[in-house]
Coordinates of C-alpha atoms and ligand atoms in Angstrom, one line a residue:
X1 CA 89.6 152.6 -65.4
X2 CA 87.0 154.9 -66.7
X3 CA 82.8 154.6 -66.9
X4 CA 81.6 156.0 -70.1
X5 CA 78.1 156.0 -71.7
X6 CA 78.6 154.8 -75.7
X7 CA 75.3 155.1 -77.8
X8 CA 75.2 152.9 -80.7
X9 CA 73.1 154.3 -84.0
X10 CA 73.4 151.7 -86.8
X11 CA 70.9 153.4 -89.2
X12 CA 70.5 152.0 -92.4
X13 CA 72.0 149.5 -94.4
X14 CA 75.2 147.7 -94.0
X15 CA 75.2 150.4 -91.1
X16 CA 73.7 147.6 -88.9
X17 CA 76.2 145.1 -89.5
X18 CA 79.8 146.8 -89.6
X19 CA 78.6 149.2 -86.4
X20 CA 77.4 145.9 -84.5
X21 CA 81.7 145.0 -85.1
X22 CA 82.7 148.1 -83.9
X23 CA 80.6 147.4 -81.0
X24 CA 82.5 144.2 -80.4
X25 CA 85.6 146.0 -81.0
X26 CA 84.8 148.8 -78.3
X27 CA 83.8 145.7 -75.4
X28 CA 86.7 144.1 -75.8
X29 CA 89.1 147.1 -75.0
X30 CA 86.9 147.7 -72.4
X31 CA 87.5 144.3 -70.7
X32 CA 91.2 144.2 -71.6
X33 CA 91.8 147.9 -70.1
X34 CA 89.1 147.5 -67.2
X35 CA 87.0 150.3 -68.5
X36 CA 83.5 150.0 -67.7
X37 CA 80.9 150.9 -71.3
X38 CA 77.7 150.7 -70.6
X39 CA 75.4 150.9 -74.2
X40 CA 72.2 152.1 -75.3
X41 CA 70.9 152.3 -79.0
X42 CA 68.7 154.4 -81.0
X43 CA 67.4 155.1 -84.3
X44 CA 68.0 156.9 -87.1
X45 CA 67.1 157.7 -90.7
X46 CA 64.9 155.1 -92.7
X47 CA 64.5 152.6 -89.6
X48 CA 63.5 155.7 -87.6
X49 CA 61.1 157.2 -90.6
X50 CA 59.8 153.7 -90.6
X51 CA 59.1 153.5 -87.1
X52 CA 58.1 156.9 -86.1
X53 CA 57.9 158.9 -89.5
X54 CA 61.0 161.3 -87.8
X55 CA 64.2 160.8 -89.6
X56 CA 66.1 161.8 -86.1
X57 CA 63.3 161.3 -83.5
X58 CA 63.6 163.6 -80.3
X59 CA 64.3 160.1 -78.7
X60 CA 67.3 160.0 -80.3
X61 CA 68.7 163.2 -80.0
X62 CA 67.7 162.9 -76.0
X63 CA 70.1 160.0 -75.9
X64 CA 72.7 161.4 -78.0
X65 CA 73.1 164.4 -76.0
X66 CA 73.2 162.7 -73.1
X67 CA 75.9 160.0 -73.9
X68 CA 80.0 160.4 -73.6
X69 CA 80.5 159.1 -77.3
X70 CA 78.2 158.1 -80.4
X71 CA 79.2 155.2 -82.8
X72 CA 77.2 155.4 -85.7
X73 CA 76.3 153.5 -89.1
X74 CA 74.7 155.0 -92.0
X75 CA 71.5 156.2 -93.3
X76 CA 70.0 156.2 -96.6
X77 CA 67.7 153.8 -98.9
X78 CA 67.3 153.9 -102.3
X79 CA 63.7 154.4 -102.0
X80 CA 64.1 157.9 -101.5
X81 CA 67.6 158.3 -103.8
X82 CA 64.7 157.6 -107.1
X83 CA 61.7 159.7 -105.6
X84 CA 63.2 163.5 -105.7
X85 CA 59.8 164.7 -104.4
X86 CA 59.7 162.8 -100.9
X87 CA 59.5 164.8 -98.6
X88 CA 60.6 163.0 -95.6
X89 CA 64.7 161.7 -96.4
X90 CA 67.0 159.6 -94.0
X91 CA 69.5 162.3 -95.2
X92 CA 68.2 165.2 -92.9
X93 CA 68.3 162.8 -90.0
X94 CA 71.6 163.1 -90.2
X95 CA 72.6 166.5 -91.1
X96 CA 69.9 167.4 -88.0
X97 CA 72.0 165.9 -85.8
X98 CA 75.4 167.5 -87.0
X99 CA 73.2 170.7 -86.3
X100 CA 71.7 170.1 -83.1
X101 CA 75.3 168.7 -81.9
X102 CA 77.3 171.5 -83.3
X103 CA 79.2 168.8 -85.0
X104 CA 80.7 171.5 -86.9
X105 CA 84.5 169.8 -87.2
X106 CA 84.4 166.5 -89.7
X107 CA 87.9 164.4 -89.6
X108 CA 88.6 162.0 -92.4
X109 CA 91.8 160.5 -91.9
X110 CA 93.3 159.2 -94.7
X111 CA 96.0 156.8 -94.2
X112 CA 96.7 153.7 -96.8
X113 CA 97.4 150.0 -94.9
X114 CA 100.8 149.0 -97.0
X115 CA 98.9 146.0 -97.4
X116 CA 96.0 147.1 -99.5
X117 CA 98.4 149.0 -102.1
X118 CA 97.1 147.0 -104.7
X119 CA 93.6 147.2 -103.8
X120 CA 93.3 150.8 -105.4
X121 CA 93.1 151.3 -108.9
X122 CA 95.6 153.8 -108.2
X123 CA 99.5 152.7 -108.5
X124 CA 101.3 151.7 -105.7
X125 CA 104.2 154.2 -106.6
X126 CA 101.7 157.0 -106.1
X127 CA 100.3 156.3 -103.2
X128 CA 103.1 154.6 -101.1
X129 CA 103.4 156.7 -98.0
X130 CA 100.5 158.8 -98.3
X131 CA 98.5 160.0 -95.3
X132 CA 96.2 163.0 -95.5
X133 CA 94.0 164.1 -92.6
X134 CA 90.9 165.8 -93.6
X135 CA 89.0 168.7 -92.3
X136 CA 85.2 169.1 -93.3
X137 CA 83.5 171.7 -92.7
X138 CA 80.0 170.3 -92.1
X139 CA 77.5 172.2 -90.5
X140 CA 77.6 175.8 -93.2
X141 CA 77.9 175.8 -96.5
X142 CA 75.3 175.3 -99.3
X143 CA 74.2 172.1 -97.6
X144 CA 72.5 174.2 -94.4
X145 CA 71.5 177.6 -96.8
X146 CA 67.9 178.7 -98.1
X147 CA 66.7 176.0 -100.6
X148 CA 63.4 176.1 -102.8
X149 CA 61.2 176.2 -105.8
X150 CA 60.6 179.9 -107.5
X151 CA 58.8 180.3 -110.8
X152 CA 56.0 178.0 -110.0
X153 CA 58.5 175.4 -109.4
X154 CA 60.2 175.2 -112.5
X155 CA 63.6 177.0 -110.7
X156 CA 65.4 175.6 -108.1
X157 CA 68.1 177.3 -105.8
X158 CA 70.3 176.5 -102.9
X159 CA 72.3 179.5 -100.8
X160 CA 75.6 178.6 -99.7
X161 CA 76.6 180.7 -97.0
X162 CA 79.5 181.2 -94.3
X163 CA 80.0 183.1 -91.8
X164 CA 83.6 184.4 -90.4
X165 CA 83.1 182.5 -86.9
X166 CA 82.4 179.5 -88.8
X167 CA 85.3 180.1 -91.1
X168 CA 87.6 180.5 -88.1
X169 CA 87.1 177.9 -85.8
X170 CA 87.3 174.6 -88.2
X171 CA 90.2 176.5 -89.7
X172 CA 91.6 176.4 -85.9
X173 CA 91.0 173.4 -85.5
X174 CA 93.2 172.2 -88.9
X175 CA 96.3 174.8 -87.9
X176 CA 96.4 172.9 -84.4
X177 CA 96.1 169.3 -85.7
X178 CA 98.4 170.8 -88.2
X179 CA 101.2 171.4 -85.8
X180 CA 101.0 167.7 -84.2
X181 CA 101.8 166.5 -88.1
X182 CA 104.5 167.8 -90.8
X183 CA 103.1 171.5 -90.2
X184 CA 102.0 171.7 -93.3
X185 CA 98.0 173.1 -94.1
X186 CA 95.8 173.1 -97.6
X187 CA 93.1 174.8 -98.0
X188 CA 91.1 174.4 -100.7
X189 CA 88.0 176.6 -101.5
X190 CA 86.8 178.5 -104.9
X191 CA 87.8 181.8 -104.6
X192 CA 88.2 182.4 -107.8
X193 CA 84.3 182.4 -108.3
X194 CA 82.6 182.2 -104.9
X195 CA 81.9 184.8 -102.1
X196 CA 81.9 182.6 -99.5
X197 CA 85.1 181.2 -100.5
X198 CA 87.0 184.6 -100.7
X199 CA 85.5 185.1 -97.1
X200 CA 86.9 181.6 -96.2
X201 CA 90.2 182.2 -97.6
X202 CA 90.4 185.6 -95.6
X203 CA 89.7 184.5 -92.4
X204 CA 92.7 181.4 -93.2
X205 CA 94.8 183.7 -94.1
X206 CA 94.5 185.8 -90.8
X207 CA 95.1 182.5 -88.6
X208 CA 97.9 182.0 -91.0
X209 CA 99.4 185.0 -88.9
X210 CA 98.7 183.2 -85.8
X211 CA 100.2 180.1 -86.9
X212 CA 103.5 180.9 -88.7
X213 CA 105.4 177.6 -88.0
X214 CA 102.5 175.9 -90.2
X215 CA 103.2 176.0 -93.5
X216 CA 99.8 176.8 -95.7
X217 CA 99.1 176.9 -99.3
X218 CA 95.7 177.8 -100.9
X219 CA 94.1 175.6 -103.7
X220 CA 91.2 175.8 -105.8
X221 CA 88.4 173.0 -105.7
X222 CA 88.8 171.7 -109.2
X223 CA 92.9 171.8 -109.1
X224 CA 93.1 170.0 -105.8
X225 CA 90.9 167.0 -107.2
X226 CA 93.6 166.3 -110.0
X227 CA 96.4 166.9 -107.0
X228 CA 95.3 164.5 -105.1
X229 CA 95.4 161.6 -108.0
X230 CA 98.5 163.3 -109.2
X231 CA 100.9 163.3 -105.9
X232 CA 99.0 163.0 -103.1
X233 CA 102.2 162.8 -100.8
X234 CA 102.5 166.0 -100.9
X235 CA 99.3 166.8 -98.9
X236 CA 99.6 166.6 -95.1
X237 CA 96.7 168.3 -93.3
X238 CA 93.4 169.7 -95.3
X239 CA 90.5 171.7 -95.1
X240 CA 88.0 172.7 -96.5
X241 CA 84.5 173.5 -97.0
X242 CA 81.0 171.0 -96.4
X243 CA 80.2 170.3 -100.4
X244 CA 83.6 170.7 -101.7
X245 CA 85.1 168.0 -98.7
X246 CA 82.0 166.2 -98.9
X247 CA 83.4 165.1 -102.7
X248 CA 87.1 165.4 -102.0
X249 CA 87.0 162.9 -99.4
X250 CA 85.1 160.0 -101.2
X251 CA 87.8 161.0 -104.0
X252 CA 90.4 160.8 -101.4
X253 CA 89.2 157.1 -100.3
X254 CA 90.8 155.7 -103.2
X255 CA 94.4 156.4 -101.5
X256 CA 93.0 154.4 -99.1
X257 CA 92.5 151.4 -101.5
X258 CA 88.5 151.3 -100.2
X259 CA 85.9 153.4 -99.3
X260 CA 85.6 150.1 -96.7
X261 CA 88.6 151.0 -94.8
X262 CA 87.5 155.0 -94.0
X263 CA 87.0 155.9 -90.7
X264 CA 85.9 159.8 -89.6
X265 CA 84.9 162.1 -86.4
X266 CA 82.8 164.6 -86.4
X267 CA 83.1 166.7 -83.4
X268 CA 82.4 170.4 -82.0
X269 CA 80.7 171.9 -79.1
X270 CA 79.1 168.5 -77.7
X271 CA 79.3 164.8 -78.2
X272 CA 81.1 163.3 -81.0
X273 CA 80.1 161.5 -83.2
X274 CA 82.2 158.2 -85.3
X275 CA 81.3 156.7 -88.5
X276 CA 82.5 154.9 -91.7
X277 CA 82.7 157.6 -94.6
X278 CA 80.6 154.7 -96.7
X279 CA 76.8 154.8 -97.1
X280 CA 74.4 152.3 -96.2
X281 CA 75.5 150.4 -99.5
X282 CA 71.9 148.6 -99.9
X283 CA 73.1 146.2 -102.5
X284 CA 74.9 143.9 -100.1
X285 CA 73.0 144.5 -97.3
X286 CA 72.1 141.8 -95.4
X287 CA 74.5 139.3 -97.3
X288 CA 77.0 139.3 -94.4
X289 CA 79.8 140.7 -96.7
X290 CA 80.4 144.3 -95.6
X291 CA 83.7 145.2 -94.8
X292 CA 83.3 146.3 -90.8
X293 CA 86.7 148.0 -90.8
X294 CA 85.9 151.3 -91.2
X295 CA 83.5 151.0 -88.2
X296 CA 86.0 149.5 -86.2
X297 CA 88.5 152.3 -87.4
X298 CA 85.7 154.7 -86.2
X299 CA 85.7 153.1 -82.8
X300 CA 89.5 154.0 -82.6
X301 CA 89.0 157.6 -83.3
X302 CA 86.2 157.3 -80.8
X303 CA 88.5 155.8 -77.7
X304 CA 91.4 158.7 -79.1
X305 CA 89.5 162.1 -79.5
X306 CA 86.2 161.5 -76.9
X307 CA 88.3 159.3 -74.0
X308 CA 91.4 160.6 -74.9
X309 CA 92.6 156.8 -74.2
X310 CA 95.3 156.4 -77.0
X311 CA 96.7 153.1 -76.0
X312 CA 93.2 151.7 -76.3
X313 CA 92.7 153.4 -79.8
X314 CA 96.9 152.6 -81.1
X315 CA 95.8 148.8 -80.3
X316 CA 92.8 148.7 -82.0
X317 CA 94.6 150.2 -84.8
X318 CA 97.2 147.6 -84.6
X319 CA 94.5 144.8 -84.7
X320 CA 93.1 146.1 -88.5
X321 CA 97.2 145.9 -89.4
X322 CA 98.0 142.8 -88.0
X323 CA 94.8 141.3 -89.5
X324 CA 95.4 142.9 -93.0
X325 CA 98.9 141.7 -92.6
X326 CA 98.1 138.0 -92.0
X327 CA 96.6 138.3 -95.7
X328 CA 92.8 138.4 -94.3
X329 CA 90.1 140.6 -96.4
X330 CA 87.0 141.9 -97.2
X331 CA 85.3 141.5 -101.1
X332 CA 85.9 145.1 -101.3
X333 CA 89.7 145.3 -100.6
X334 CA 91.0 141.4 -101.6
X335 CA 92.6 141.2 -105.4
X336 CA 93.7 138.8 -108.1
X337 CA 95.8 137.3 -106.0
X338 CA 93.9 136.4 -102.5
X339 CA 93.1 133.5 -102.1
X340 CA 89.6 132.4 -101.5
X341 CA 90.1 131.1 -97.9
X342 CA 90.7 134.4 -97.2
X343 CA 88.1 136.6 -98.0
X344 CA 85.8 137.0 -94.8
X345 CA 82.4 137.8 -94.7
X346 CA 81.8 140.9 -91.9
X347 CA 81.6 138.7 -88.9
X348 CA 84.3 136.8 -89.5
X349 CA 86.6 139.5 -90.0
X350 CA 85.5 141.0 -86.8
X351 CA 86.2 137.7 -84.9
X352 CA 89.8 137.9 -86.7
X353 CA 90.5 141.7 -85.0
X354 CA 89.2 140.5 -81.6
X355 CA 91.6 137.4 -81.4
X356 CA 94.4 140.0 -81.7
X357 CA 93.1 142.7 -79.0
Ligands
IPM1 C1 78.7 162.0 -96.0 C2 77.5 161.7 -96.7 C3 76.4 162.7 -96.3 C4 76.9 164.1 -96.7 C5 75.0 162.4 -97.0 C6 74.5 161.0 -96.6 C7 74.0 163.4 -96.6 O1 77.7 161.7 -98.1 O2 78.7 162.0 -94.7 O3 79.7 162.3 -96.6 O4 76.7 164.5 -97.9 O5 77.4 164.7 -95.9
MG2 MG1 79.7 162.0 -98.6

């Protein structure tokens, strides 16, 4: 029996609605394993720009530093995606918080249900028995570098930069969760043309010294993106840096039949933080169709990595199986061939995952 403090931060979007499932999913392994979660929420992003004109107000952080575990939504609107010139973005509530949490470590496991091997647009012979787990850089890179205007605004620039320590410890932290898989490591930079990727890919190789029961290749950006369609069995553990895993992994969520289904952890120095790899998806907000999944597969990493409880976090996995299994789905992940019956709106689908825990 453990006490833990969760905070919930919905954000935007179908952030609200898939993260309030997750909730659901996170009481009811609490009252089946006599854990005792106690809640609190905060805001984020547009709702919090709308409210306080603060994409991450001090609020927020306050609670999120002082909680055991963060489940999270989205942010984003596409107010902001057609007016380049705002100034204020739900974006940089976000990536605020990966800094001011050191959330420098982004997991995105990706593992395909058997069940939704139609539900790609990639073949089933392909993908059958893939299962990739991701490492993102995501607190260096060009996304956290010098950006502005020169030449009375008519040039734009943005600096990517990494330093060796920042090389070294998400690299660590891929040659360790390496070792608990098939020992086998990817990195994938571009050091073929950037600086900061020959730095990256000499501070890999040196842990590759430390780590000589893990098996490591090196690949460029642009050749790993046709790998992965290609054969992406032959992938086990991969990491790389913020932009290039930022694309990689929405790529990569086609092995897992939906961009629905993608669960991820971002963790580092303090608390961790678990969210859908999906945006706020603002065209079926509000219509009670979102698939919650990948927020309930985000509450599963949550119970694993921050409470270390994996019996908790193997059953809740179990539930999205047995669920998937019994020939229930989302819009997003049904085909051809489900029948209507079966397609569940969000709440439903939550309900169905709950009757199994
Ligand atoms: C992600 C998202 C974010 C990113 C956006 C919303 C800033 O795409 O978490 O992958 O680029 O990191
Ligand atoms: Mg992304």
């Amino acid at each position: 029996m453990a006490q833990k403090k969760i905070l919930i931060v919905p954000g935007d979007g179908i952030g609200q609605e898939v993260t309030e499932v997750g909730k659901r999913v996170l009481d009811a392994i609490a009252a089946k394993f006599g854990h005792e979660f106690t809640y609190d929420e905060a805001l984020i992003g547009h709702v919090a720009i709308e409210a306080t004109g603060n994409p991450l107000p001090e609020e927020t952080l306050h609670k999120m530093k002082n909680s055991d575990a963060i489940l999270f939504g989205a942010v984003g609107h596409p107010k902001y995606d057609n007016d380049p010139s705002a100034k204020v973005r739900p974006e940089q509530g976000l990536l605020r918080m990966r800094k001011e949490l050191g959330l420098y470590a982004n997991l995105r496991p990706i593992k395909l249900f058997d069940e939704l091997l139609s539900a790609s647009s990639i073949k089933p012979e392909i993908l059958k028995g893939a299962d990739i787990l991701f490492f993102r850089e995501l607190t260096g890179d060009i996304y956290f570098g010098e950006k502005g205007r020169k030449n009375d605004g008519d040039t734009a620039y943005d600096v990517a930069e990494y330093s060796r320590y920042e090389v070294e410890r998400i690299g660590r932290k891929a040659f360790e969760a390496a070792r608990t898989r098939k020992k086998k490591l990817c990195s994938v930079d571009k050091a073929n043309v950037l600086e900061t990727s020959r730095l990256w890919r000499e501070e890999i190789q040196k842990l590759e010294k430390e780590y000589p029961d893990v098996q490591v290749e090196h690949q460029f950006v642009d050749a790993l993106a046709m790998m992965l369609i290609k054969d992406p069995k032959r992938f086990d553990v991969v990491v790389t840096t913020n932009l290039f895993g930022d694309i990689l992994t929405d790529e990569a969520s086609q092995i897992a039949g939906s961009m629905g289904m993608l669960a991820s952890a971002s963790i580092g120095d303090g608390t961790g933080v678990y969210e859908p790899i999906h945006g706020s998806a603002h065209d079926i907000t509000g219509k009670g169709v979102a698939n919650p999944l990948a927020s309930v597969l985000s509450a599963a990493l949550l119970l694993d990595i921050s409470f270390g409880m994996k019996a908790e976090s193997e059953l809740v996995i179990q539930a999205v199986d047995q669920v998937l299994k019994q020939g229930y789905r989302t819009r997003d992940i049904a085909d051809a061939n489900t029948p209507a019956a079966m397609i569940l709106g969000t709440e439903a689908m939550g309900t169905e995952v709950l009757k199994f825990i």
